[in-house]
Amino acid sequence: MKAATGTAPFLAALRGERPSRRPVWIMRQAGRYLPEYQELRRSATFEELCTTPELACEATLQPLRRFDLDAAILFSDILVPLAPMGAPFVIEEGGPKTPHPIRTDADVQNLRVVDPREEIPFVADAVRLLKRELGDTPLIGFAGAPFTLAAYLVEGGGSRDFLHLKRMLFRRPDLLERLLDLLADQVADHLKMQVEAGADAVQLFDTWGGILSPADHERFILPRHRRIFDALAGLGVPKILFTKGGGPFLPALATAGADALGLDWLTPIPDALKRTGALPVQGNLDPHALFAPKKELARRVAEICREGDAAPGHVFNLGHGIFPTAPIEAVETVVETVHAHVPGGVS
Amino acid sequence: MKAATGTAPFLAALRGERPSRRPVWIMRQAGRYLPEYQELRRSATFEELCTTPELACEATLQPLRRFDLDAAILFSDILVPLAPMGAPFVIEEGGPKTPHPIRTDADVQNLRVVDPREEIPFVADAVRLLKRELGDTPLIGFAGAPFTLAAYLVEGGGSRDFLHLKRMLFRRPDLLERLLDLLADQVADHLKMQVEAGADAVQLFDTWGGILSPADHERFILPRHRRIFDALAGLGVPKILFTKGGGPFLPALATAGADALGLDWLTPIPDALKRTGALPVQGNLDPHALFAPKKELARRVAEICREGDAAPGHVFNLGHGIFPTAPIEAVETVVETVHAHVPGGVS
């Protein structure tokens, strides 16, 4: 067993250093675009992959066998911590669903913050297994941000309009805040458990943080980010905050206590740097660009690497999760082009 | 028959003047949240409302009978101009669908730019009817922007991921540009026809313009906006450009040739003014705020009016279309609060 060393390019970039090569990983790199993942799914359900350490470990490692990636990310799901809280989700065709959406005082009252080490030990077990396998490749732990989890809980699943969630925000802001505080505590402990088990970095995913006005984002979302990152402050691992549609809030997000900001493809890196100052950034290729011809894809990847040269640290990634239909060869092109990048080199 | 006069607050604000009262209208103000609209729909399909001037006229007038709105907007649909081009849509449960998505060279080849005066005269007829009814209330004509129309055409309906559209963008940018140029010509003529028939202002809706990176937005979308606004330049009516998710592109959008920019709720008016300079703005209440208690709703409306005081001109609106479930009384609160606003007054 080797521990991930402090010289890993991924961790160095998140510390604001200039590693030997530009690190790259891909959001949802363990997943449906990989034939070997589809094969794995023929023998086990999505839930079984999440809750069985050996299977989660296998799914996590698959993309690393195929591509020269600079980090692994634990195979899991942002909804995993919700079941022991009292809100189990079922994964159906068309997305996760819960039979009991959280909408009333009593619903929120019935949720409890639990010790994930006791209730969902399989998550930490998977991390420990992975650390034995990964050698000096860093492992990223992760969680969904409280607002994104609240969106699933209040809507009872995915949503287009977020009518229930935003109705709660406008009619019962106190109730939504109570729910978000509970979730923040649970998320903080969920990430802490992963770090204790060996995760070398964590990422907080706020998939739906972009649907609020900046003032509402500041009131409802930002304090919970801070609460989570504060709880992790002493652990010594870098913390990445990724908000899809976070462009309008970047200056605020930069104050949340994260060590790096993940960017979607709507915010060019130079803009982000202008508005956030000294934080390393991660991103930000349009995930659809993986359908481009190789030459055009490589051109866009190289351009983002050049933009990243101006950042205190830059981890290459997509601006959102990879599509299940993305071609394997495109991922190869991305990884090769990122690693071929020479800072300050001629394009 | 009275013509809408140049002193209408709505038109004055769009010219950058300070009208006697802050004008307000509401995107999708003629629609399902109104019981009288639902009544109308029991006797006619959505298509019949769009294609029968008397019915379109009735639907357009309904919200003005109920609320003291400062403008009417023609009841129609952004997909109406597509049928005579060779791409008819059917409105089904779950949104519009076309049996023949536009994805190949031959598909684009088969589309033709037509004279809307001959092919869809019912649109101009509805405008003419309305002008007789409206007196000095201005009438807004509108169209979907080429990229938004292309999204429907290429996807074959609504979409969450826009896989086909963005695949075309990345694989066949030339083909997408050809399609966008055709649509720009058709849209320009569609708006021109409405102005010739009497529309006092026009709004271009780019519902999906926010899904592209700024560089792609500049390449694929902006030139078509310019083409359309150039074609309308001599007609003497104000032109509003509304891009949902347009925050990242505001400085670019401000150069498109529109007289005013519509803002969604993610871009605060002060930010927009800082980044776009001297253009009047329209917006930008979160449409979900209509579910807030009256006092909170009024507080938010008043705040936006105060922010609008700093603009060269401000038309109050929502940041997106009103929800079918929005309460009628909330619309009353919005309109009353906007009209009670005294520029520079105490909050």
XYZ file of C-alpha atoms in Angstrom:
694
model
C 0.000 0.000 0.000
C 1.361 3.340 -1.114
C -0.244 6.569 0.032
C -0.988 9.238 -2.556
C 2.001 11.486 -2.270
C 1.995 15.230 -1.993
C 3.774 15.379 -5.334
C 0.721 14.158 -7.285
C 0.062 16.803 -9.976
C -3.633 16.900 -9.080
C -2.985 17.801 -5.437
C -0.170 20.186 -6.329
C -2.414 22.132 -8.705
C -5.090 22.411 -5.999
C -2.448 23.830 -3.644
C -1.697 26.490 -6.256
C 1.600 24.947 -7.316
C 2.946 24.220 -10.791
C 3.076 20.447 -11.097
C 5.174 18.559 -13.641
C 2.147 18.078 -15.848
C -1.356 19.527 -16.103
C -3.614 17.154 -14.173
C -6.894 15.933 -15.659
C -9.865 13.956 -14.445
C -13.393 13.829 -15.805
C -16.634 14.324 -13.945
C -18.548 11.020 -14.044
C -15.455 9.282 -15.446
C -16.701 6.017 -13.957
C -19.909 5.465 -15.824
C -22.068 4.510 -18.732
C -19.833 5.699 -21.603
C -17.454 2.823 -20.671
C -18.324 -0.615 -22.130
C -16.719 -2.281 -19.078
C -19.050 -0.285 -16.815
C -22.054 -1.410 -18.841
C -20.769 -4.968 -18.477
C -20.511 -4.493 -14.700
C -24.055 -3.127 -14.623
C -25.361 -6.276 -16.292
C -24.403 -8.191 -13.143
C -25.426 -5.610 -10.519
C -27.874 -2.770 -10.035
C -26.755 0.821 -9.596
C -27.632 0.550 -5.889
C -25.534 -2.586 -5.537
C -22.556 -0.814 -7.096
C -22.960 2.046 -4.597
C -23.395 -0.121 -1.512
C -20.914 -2.957 -2.180
C -17.332 -1.788 -1.563
C -15.765 -4.283 -3.991
C -18.107 -3.228 -6.787
C -17.755 0.499 -6.065
C -14.003 -0.030 -6.068
C -14.129 -1.840 -9.418
C -16.273 0.879 -11.019
C -13.944 3.571 -9.652
C -10.860 1.880 -11.095
C -12.230 1.140 -14.573
C -11.508 4.530 -16.158
C -8.018 4.580 -14.627
C -7.107 1.329 -16.341
C -8.101 2.768 -19.678
C -6.903 6.379 -19.439
C -3.898 8.110 -17.874
C -6.044 10.094 -15.450
C -4.567 12.113 -12.576
C -7.239 11.327 -9.998
C -9.847 8.734 -9.165
C -13.261 9.706 -7.848
C -15.161 7.333 -5.604
C -18.045 5.618 -7.389
C -21.114 6.552 -5.395
C -24.208 8.723 -5.654
C -25.042 12.059 -4.068
C -28.302 10.574 -2.735
C -26.562 7.800 -0.737
C -26.402 9.812 2.539
C -30.141 10.536 2.417
C -31.473 7.020 3.051
C -30.287 6.748 6.679
C -31.568 10.276 7.298
C -35.029 8.900 6.580
C -35.366 9.700 2.877
C -34.536 6.685 0.723
C -34.550 7.098 -3.049
C -35.215 4.447 -5.640
C -33.400 4.712 -8.969
C -35.992 4.308 -11.709
C -35.889 4.780 -15.440
C -35.924 8.538 -15.778
C -34.056 9.179 -12.558
C -34.247 8.834 -8.786
C -37.606 9.013 -7.023
C -38.712 9.025 -3.415
C -42.237 8.024 -2.399
C -42.191 10.601 0.434
C -41.075 14.063 -0.647
C -40.028 16.414 2.172
C -42.447 19.339 2.162
C -43.918 19.959 5.618
C -42.672 20.810 9.085
C -43.304 17.212 10.105
C -41.354 15.896 7.109
C -38.311 17.947 8.070
C -38.806 17.090 11.749
C -38.608 13.398 10.917
C -35.236 13.669 9.195
C -32.293 12.921 11.432
C -28.582 13.565 11.101
C -26.904 10.196 11.527
C -23.368 8.915 11.914
C -22.490 7.731 8.405
C -19.736 5.516 9.863
C -22.466 3.398 11.435
C -25.270 3.769 8.906
C -23.454 3.634 5.570
C -20.043 2.125 6.393
C -19.779 0.754 2.854
C -18.764 4.210 1.658
C -15.709 4.360 3.938
C -14.975 0.704 3.203
C -14.879 1.444 -0.516
C -12.493 4.345 0.118
C -10.189 2.102 2.174
C -10.229 -0.612 -0.482
C -9.447 1.937 -3.165
C -6.540 3.425 -1.248
C -4.913 0.011 -1.274
C -5.345 -0.240 -5.045
C -4.592 3.263 -6.166
C -0.936 3.688 -5.294
C 0.029 7.297 -5.781
C -3.086 8.283 -7.711
C -5.144 10.582 -5.478
C -8.713 9.646 -4.613
C -11.475 12.264 -4.581
C -14.335 11.898 -2.110
C -17.520 13.797 -2.822
C -20.987 14.833 -1.756
C -23.926 16.726 -3.192
C -24.362 20.229 -1.795
C -27.297 20.782 0.592
C -29.357 22.823 -1.879
C -29.017 20.176 -4.577
C -29.975 17.427 -2.114
C -32.885 19.565 -0.915
C -34.021 19.868 -4.533
C -34.294 16.081 -4.802
C -35.921 15.767 -1.390
C -38.537 18.476 -1.841
C -39.358 17.669 -5.460
C -39.323 13.950 -4.725
C -36.939 13.394 -7.649
C -35.477 15.324 -10.548
C -37.308 18.403 -11.798
C -37.381 20.940 -14.566
C -39.162 23.793 -12.818
C -38.415 23.141 -9.120
C -41.898 24.345 -8.284
C -42.096 22.653 -4.878
C -38.587 23.630 -3.847
C -38.938 27.240 -4.822
C -42.410 27.447 -3.402
C -40.904 26.369 -0.087
C -38.144 28.945 -0.513
C -40.623 31.756 -1.064
C -43.365 30.631 1.334
C -41.457 28.896 4.101
C -37.876 30.172 3.908
C -37.448 29.172 7.567
C -38.386 25.567 6.800
C -36.045 25.385 3.822
C -33.243 26.827 5.943
C -33.851 24.199 8.599
C -33.700 21.474 5.967
C -30.513 22.942 4.470
C -28.856 23.096 7.889
C -29.635 19.430 8.552
C -28.259 18.519 5.158
C -25.140 20.626 5.688
C -24.367 18.741 8.896
C -24.929 15.390 7.215
C -22.855 16.336 4.175
C -20.003 17.633 6.329
C -19.860 14.343 8.203
C -20.176 12.341 5.017
C -17.121 14.091 3.557
C -15.257 13.865 6.841
C -15.801 10.114 6.922
C -14.362 9.794 3.411
C -11.295 11.826 4.352
C -10.771 9.795 7.538
C -10.907 6.659 5.403
C -8.245 8.043 3.084
C -9.731 10.372 0.465
C -7.060 12.847 -0.651
C -9.407 15.620 -1.739
C -13.143 16.277 -1.731
C -15.532 17.864 -4.176
C -18.882 19.364 -3.298
C -21.319 19.191 -6.236
C -23.989 21.878 -6.401
C -25.829 20.806 -9.519
C -28.824 23.049 -8.905
C -27.203 26.019 -7.150
C -27.569 27.999 -10.368
C -31.356 28.356 -10.245
C -31.446 31.062 -7.558
C -30.993 34.797 -7.919
C -27.649 35.983 -6.527
C -29.361 37.393 -3.413
C -31.155 34.108 -2.715
C -28.005 32.152 -3.479
C -26.199 34.230 -0.874
C -28.888 33.667 1.731
C -29.792 30.022 1.228
C -26.733 28.375 -0.246
C -23.563 30.154 0.772
C -23.868 29.744 4.577
C -24.237 25.954 4.147
C -21.150 25.774 1.903
C -19.271 27.646 4.623
C -20.572 25.359 7.354
C -19.347 22.312 5.425
C -15.939 23.675 4.478
C -15.413 24.978 8.023
C -16.062 21.493 9.384
C -13.394 20.106 7.048
C -10.871 22.902 7.535
C -8.564 21.025 9.883
C -8.283 17.864 7.813
C -5.604 19.066 5.436
C -7.202 17.930 2.178
C -8.049 20.282 -0.679
C -11.731 21.054 -1.149
C -13.268 21.780 -4.543
C -16.619 23.524 -4.968
C -18.432 22.950 -8.257
C -21.660 24.829 -8.917
C -23.307 24.206 -12.274
C -24.499 27.572 -13.542
C -22.375 29.202 -10.844
C -21.079 31.991 -13.077
C -23.202 34.766 -11.539
C -22.032 33.828 -8.026
C -18.308 33.242 -8.541
C -17.080 36.068 -6.305
C -19.371 34.829 -3.524
C -18.417 31.177 -4.107
C -14.752 32.145 -3.818
C -15.421 33.138 -0.194
C -17.057 29.840 0.782
C -13.906 28.224 2.103
C -13.119 25.933 -0.845
C -9.538 25.662 -2.068
C -10.546 25.547 -5.724
C -13.583 26.344 -7.858
C -14.960 24.018 -10.502
C -16.236 25.925 -13.550
C -18.918 24.953 -16.025
C -18.339 25.841 -19.701
C -20.301 29.091 -19.523
C -17.610 30.926 -17.579
C -14.318 31.297 -19.431
C -11.318 30.764 -17.122
C -9.963 34.311 -17.705
C -13.319 35.738 -16.550
C -13.340 33.501 -13.491
C -9.829 34.564 -12.531
C -10.725 38.229 -12.887
C -13.702 37.785 -10.586
C -12.374 35.399 -7.959
C -8.746 36.280 -7.468
C -6.267 33.753 -6.211
C -8.122 30.432 -6.249
C -7.057 27.482 -8.397
C -9.706 26.491 -10.928
C -10.951 23.240 -12.397
C -12.613 22.843 -15.767
C -14.083 23.681 -18.158
C -14.642 22.022 -21.527
C -18.221 21.858 -22.845
C -19.003 18.133 -22.442
C -20.604 18.163 -25.889
C -17.190 19.025 -27.370
C -16.328 15.330 -27.018
C -18.475 14.812 -30.116
C -16.262 17.132 -32.180
C -13.726 15.798 -34.687
C -10.389 15.041 -33.043
C -8.618 18.131 -34.362
C -11.303 20.551 -33.192
C -11.534 18.813 -29.822
C -7.756 19.011 -29.340
C -7.814 22.699 -30.321
C -10.434 23.466 -27.670
C -8.652 21.433 -24.991
C -5.339 23.150 -25.711
C -7.008 26.560 -25.528
C -8.404 25.811 -22.070
C -4.969 24.628 -20.927
C -3.475 27.911 -22.135
C -6.169 29.844 -20.273
C -5.356 27.730 -17.216
C -1.709 28.840 -17.402
C -2.807 32.163 -15.924
C -4.507 30.498 -12.922
C -2.791 29.912 -9.586
C -3.455 26.241 -10.304
C -5.448 24.462 -13.007
C -6.996 21.011 -13.045
C -8.432 20.116 -16.437
C -11.966 18.734 -16.455
C -15.228 18.995 -18.320
C -17.694 21.707 -17.356
C -20.192 18.992 -16.347
C -20.428 15.190 -16.294
C -19.466 13.215 -19.393
C -22.420 12.034 -21.507
C -23.148 8.294 -21.654
C -22.895 8.532 -25.454
C -19.467 10.196 -25.465
C -16.927 8.334 -27.614
C -14.030 6.643 -25.796
C -11.492 8.011 -28.296
C -12.517 11.542 -27.424
C -11.547 10.938 -23.804
C -8.193 9.663 -25.029
C -7.740 12.823 -27.074
C -8.587 14.992 -24.074
C -6.152 13.250 -21.723
C -3.321 13.181 -24.271
C -3.791 16.814 -25.243
C -3.862 17.978 -21.628
C -0.690 16.088 -20.797
C 1.058 17.353 -23.929
C 0.401 20.925 -22.879
C 3.528 22.956 -22.154
C 2.751 26.040 -20.055
C 3.646 29.135 -22.001
C 4.370 26.953 -25.046
C 3.439 27.823 -28.616
C -0.054 26.733 -29.549
C -59.439 53.211 -33.597
C -56.691 54.921 -31.667
C -53.062 54.235 -32.441
C -50.703 53.524 -29.570
C -49.205 56.857 -28.901
C -45.573 57.665 -28.400
C -46.391 58.708 -24.847
C -47.153 55.147 -23.721
C -44.901 54.478 -20.691
C -43.777 51.142 -22.160
C -42.484 52.720 -25.374
C -41.010 55.700 -23.550
C -38.996 53.447 -21.228
C -37.665 51.504 -24.225
C -36.562 54.805 -25.770
C -34.608 55.516 -22.582
C -37.037 58.137 -21.334
C -38.623 58.549 -17.903
C -42.309 57.858 -18.362
C -45.040 58.951 -15.944
C -45.158 55.486 -14.424
C -42.982 52.399 -14.470
C -44.386 50.146 -17.197
C -45.025 46.461 -16.567
C -46.010 43.456 -18.644
C -45.516 39.788 -17.960
C -43.973 37.169 -20.176
C -46.673 34.638 -21.093
C -49.296 36.962 -19.587
C -51.899 35.417 -21.894
C -51.968 31.857 -20.726
C -52.858 29.008 -18.494
C -52.728 30.780 -15.112
C -55.878 32.664 -16.213
C -59.200 30.825 -15.673
C -60.685 32.662 -18.661
C -57.845 31.313 -20.824
C -58.533 27.781 -19.613
C -62.190 28.374 -20.483
C -61.177 29.509 -23.972
C -59.012 26.401 -24.362
C -62.002 24.187 -23.625
C -63.524 25.352 -26.899
C -60.378 25.436 -29.046
C -56.988 23.763 -29.332
C -53.757 25.660 -28.822
C -53.178 25.542 -32.595
C -56.629 26.978 -33.256
C -55.895 29.874 -30.883
C -52.653 30.590 -32.747
C -54.116 30.356 -36.248
C -57.520 32.032 -35.798
C -57.152 35.821 -35.553
C -60.325 36.307 -33.473
C -59.209 33.700 -30.948
C -55.609 34.951 -30.809
C -57.034 38.420 -30.298
C -59.266 37.252 -27.466
C -56.427 35.410 -25.703
C -54.175 38.455 -26.074
C -56.786 40.766 -24.538
C -57.745 38.585 -21.556
C -54.923 39.639 -19.199
C -55.442 43.304 -20.091
C -59.068 43.161 -18.985
C -58.005 41.808 -15.639
C -54.800 43.744 -14.908
C -53.593 47.289 -15.552
C -50.767 46.136 -17.838
C -48.723 48.551 -19.930
C -48.417 46.379 -23.014
C -50.138 43.521 -24.796
C -48.178 40.742 -26.438
C -49.625 38.895 -29.401
C -50.876 35.432 -28.521
C -48.919 33.102 -30.758
C -46.130 30.533 -30.563
C -42.492 30.728 -31.538
C -42.911 27.592 -33.687
C -45.652 29.115 -35.898
C -43.224 30.355 -38.605
C -41.664 26.899 -38.983
C -44.597 25.034 -40.524
C -44.548 26.868 -43.887
C -40.748 26.486 -43.964
C -41.371 22.747 -44.143
C -41.132 21.809 -40.449
C -44.572 21.560 -38.871
C -44.801 20.861 -35.145
C -47.607 19.141 -33.293
C -48.352 20.243 -29.734
C -48.563 17.112 -27.607
C -48.748 16.519 -23.890
C -45.198 17.172 -22.802
C -44.478 19.764 -25.456
C -44.163 20.284 -29.194
C -42.896 17.494 -31.409
C -42.012 17.184 -35.061
C -41.970 13.833 -36.829
C -39.058 14.977 -39.024
C -36.172 16.523 -37.094
C -33.718 18.579 -39.145
C -30.330 16.872 -38.943
C -28.828 16.288 -42.377
C -27.735 18.385 -45.348
C -30.864 17.248 -47.180
C -33.086 18.224 -44.233
C -31.684 21.766 -44.236
C -31.786 21.886 -48.041
C -35.497 21.134 -47.971
C -36.327 24.069 -45.701
C -37.376 27.204 -47.513
C -37.700 30.822 -46.448
C -41.261 31.822 -47.284
C -43.265 35.025 -47.338
C -45.190 34.900 -44.051
C -47.729 37.385 -45.460
C -48.835 34.675 -47.866
C -48.233 31.550 -45.823
C -49.341 32.555 -42.331
C -51.456 35.678 -42.872
C -53.443 34.910 -39.705
C -50.549 36.343 -37.653
C -50.758 39.755 -39.306
C -54.550 39.572 -39.250
C -54.482 39.054 -35.488
C -52.173 42.053 -35.103
C -54.525 44.216 -37.166
C -57.559 43.076 -35.186
C -55.749 43.783 -31.947
C -54.695 47.257 -32.980
C -58.360 48.140 -33.413
C -59.120 46.883 -29.892
C -56.132 48.076 -27.957
C -56.439 51.840 -28.121
C -53.313 53.398 -26.729
C -51.937 50.207 -25.170
C -48.894 49.177 -27.195
C -48.777 45.754 -28.826
C -45.620 43.646 -28.768
C -44.887 41.340 -31.677
C -42.415 38.545 -31.143
C -40.424 35.659 -32.521
C -38.139 32.920 -31.254
C -34.462 33.511 -31.945
C -32.833 31.330 -34.615
C -30.792 29.253 -32.154
C -33.852 28.481 -30.041
C -35.841 27.517 -33.147
C -32.910 25.405 -34.345
C -32.941 23.632 -30.975
C -36.550 22.555 -31.542
C -35.897 21.643 -35.175
C -32.758 19.590 -34.621
C -33.932 17.887 -31.430
C -37.381 17.341 -32.897
C -38.958 18.877 -29.802
C -37.939 20.060 -26.365
C -34.771 18.675 -24.834
C -32.789 18.546 -21.640
C -29.336 17.786 -23.041
C -29.533 19.124 -26.606
C -27.391 16.216 -27.743
C -28.409 16.396 -31.405
C -28.131 20.177 -31.625
C -24.746 20.356 -29.977
C -23.494 17.362 -31.881
C -24.345 19.281 -35.059
C -22.605 22.351 -33.664
C -19.417 20.427 -32.953
C -19.429 18.080 -35.958
C -21.090 20.134 -38.655
C -20.766 23.774 -37.615
C -21.217 24.740 -41.283
C -24.568 22.970 -41.451
C -25.796 24.554 -38.220
C -24.740 27.965 -39.503
C -26.667 27.404 -42.722
C -29.745 26.460 -40.722
C -29.351 29.480 -38.440
C -29.032 31.807 -41.428
C -32.246 30.459 -42.959
C -34.017 30.900 -39.648
C -32.646 34.409 -39.201
C -34.113 35.434 -42.556
C -37.464 33.874 -41.728
C -37.552 35.425 -38.258
C -36.641 38.858 -39.583
C -39.500 38.707 -42.056
C -41.867 37.347 -39.427
C -41.170 40.313 -37.167
C -41.299 42.737 -40.078
C -44.743 41.476 -41.004
C -45.971 42.052 -37.456
C -44.605 45.599 -37.429
C -46.143 46.355 -40.836
C -49.470 45.131 -39.444
C -49.175 47.475 -36.479
C -47.003 45.978 -33.721
C -45.481 48.816 -31.679
C -42.431 46.895 -30.463
C -40.904 43.470 -30.945
C -39.211 40.990 -28.674
C -36.829 38.268 -29.767
C -36.902 35.291 -27.365
C -33.727 33.238 -27.109
C -34.820 30.616 -24.624
C -31.855 28.322 -25.259
C -29.120 30.837 -26.064
C -27.676 30.214 -22.599
C -26.398 26.688 -23.289
C -23.356 27.717 -25.326
C -19.951 28.824 -24.123
C -19.361 32.557 -24.668
C -17.087 31.856 -27.642
C -19.703 29.623 -29.300
C -22.462 32.093 -28.456
C -20.466 34.785 -30.237
C -19.916 32.636 -33.307
C -23.283 30.927 -33.741
C -25.834 33.224 -32.156
C -24.733 36.827 -32.232
C -24.402 37.230 -36.028
C -28.023 36.031 -36.457
C -29.301 38.481 -33.837
C -27.511 41.234 -35.762
C -28.940 40.062 -39.079
C -32.462 40.239 -37.648
C -32.133 43.577 -35.879
C -30.416 45.088 -38.934
C -33.377 44.034 -41.072
C -35.738 45.841 -38.675
C -33.586 48.909 -38.142
C -35.544 51.220 -40.414
C -38.984 50.417 -39.015
C -38.856 52.733 -36.035
C -40.106 50.297 -33.387
C -38.103 49.357 -30.285
C -36.573 45.898 -30.293
C -36.065 43.858 -27.129
C -33.677 40.920 -26.915
C -34.339 38.385 -24.162
C -31.874 35.541 -23.674
C -32.632 33.135 -20.844
C -29.324 32.408 -19.132
C -27.831 35.329 -21.033
C -25.836 36.670 -18.080
C -22.433 35.530 -19.350
C -23.030 37.188 -22.724
C -24.569 40.528 -21.750
C -21.775 42.745 -23.099
C -21.960 40.872 -26.416
C -25.775 40.937 -26.466
C -25.676 44.688 -25.922
C -23.973 45.015 -29.322
C -26.581 42.981 -31.218
C -28.662 45.944 -32.301
C -31.521 45.621 -29.800
C -32.847 48.746 -28.085
C -33.308 47.000 -24.746
C -32.176 43.805 -23.041
C -34.518 41.457 -21.204
C -32.882 39.984 -18.089
C -33.586 36.694 -16.357
C -33.490 36.650 -12.536
C -29.882 35.474 -12.363
C -28.449 38.823 -13.397
C -29.186 41.673 -10.984
C -30.021 44.907 -12.815
C -27.045 46.798 -11.289
C -24.685 44.122 -12.671
C -26.322 44.280 -16.081
C -25.990 48.060 -16.192
C -22.323 47.872 -15.237
C -21.656 45.418 -18.041
C -23.809 46.762 -20.861
C -23.749 50.518 -20.566
C -26.536 52.641 -21.858
C -29.302 50.190 -22.833
C -32.736 50.165 -21.187
C -33.472 46.895 -19.403
C -36.532 44.739 -18.875
C -37.067 42.365 -15.990
C -36.306 40.619 -13.759
C -38.335 39.034 -10.944
C -37.846 35.302 -10.312
C -41.170 33.881 -11.605
C -41.320 31.646 -8.538
C -41.538 34.774 -6.350
C -45.233 34.917 -7.325
C -45.732 32.130 -4.800
C -44.365 34.263 -1.953
C -46.660 35.902 0.610
C -47.911 39.290 -0.583
C -45.585 41.340 1.612
C -42.445 39.501 0.555
C -43.509 39.637 -3.096
C -44.128 43.390 -2.882
C -40.743 43.872 -1.190
C -38.970 42.081 -4.007
C -40.895 43.927 -6.730
C -40.141 47.298 -5.116
C -36.459 46.418 -4.867
C -36.270 45.653 -8.594
C -38.029 48.938 -9.355
C -35.437 50.789 -7.257
C -32.651 48.982 -9.114
C -34.366 49.977 -12.351
C -34.204 53.649 -11.345
C -30.519 53.575 -12.254
C -31.214 52.254 -15.768
C -31.619 54.478 -18.822
C -35.094 52.948 -18.992
C -36.772 50.121 -17.115
C -39.722 47.929 -18.055
C -40.782 45.671 -15.212
C -41.265 42.004 -16.061
C -40.551 38.539 -14.759
C -37.217 36.926 -15.523
C -39.044 34.208 -17.469
C -42.617 33.208 -18.365
C -45.251 33.092 -15.638
C -46.041 29.592 -14.334
C -49.472 28.112 -15.094
C -49.927 27.608 -11.338
C -49.138 31.223 -10.402
C -51.885 32.833 -8.302
C -53.897 35.643 -9.905
C -53.589 37.823 -6.781
C -49.823 37.727 -7.070
C -50.044 39.288 -10.525
C -52.265 42.001 -9.047
C -49.670 42.628 -6.346
C -46.906 42.879 -8.938
C -48.767 45.351 -11.142
C -49.920 47.521 -8.226
C -46.493 47.592 -6.622
C -44.771 48.523 -9.866
C -47.214 51.341 -10.550
C -46.921 52.618 -6.963
C -43.177 52.937 -7.350
C -41.860 56.497 -7.092
C -38.397 56.815 -8.614
C -35.928 57.876 -5.941
C -38.686 57.467 -3.329
C -38.241 55.989 0.130
C -38.562 52.206 0.199
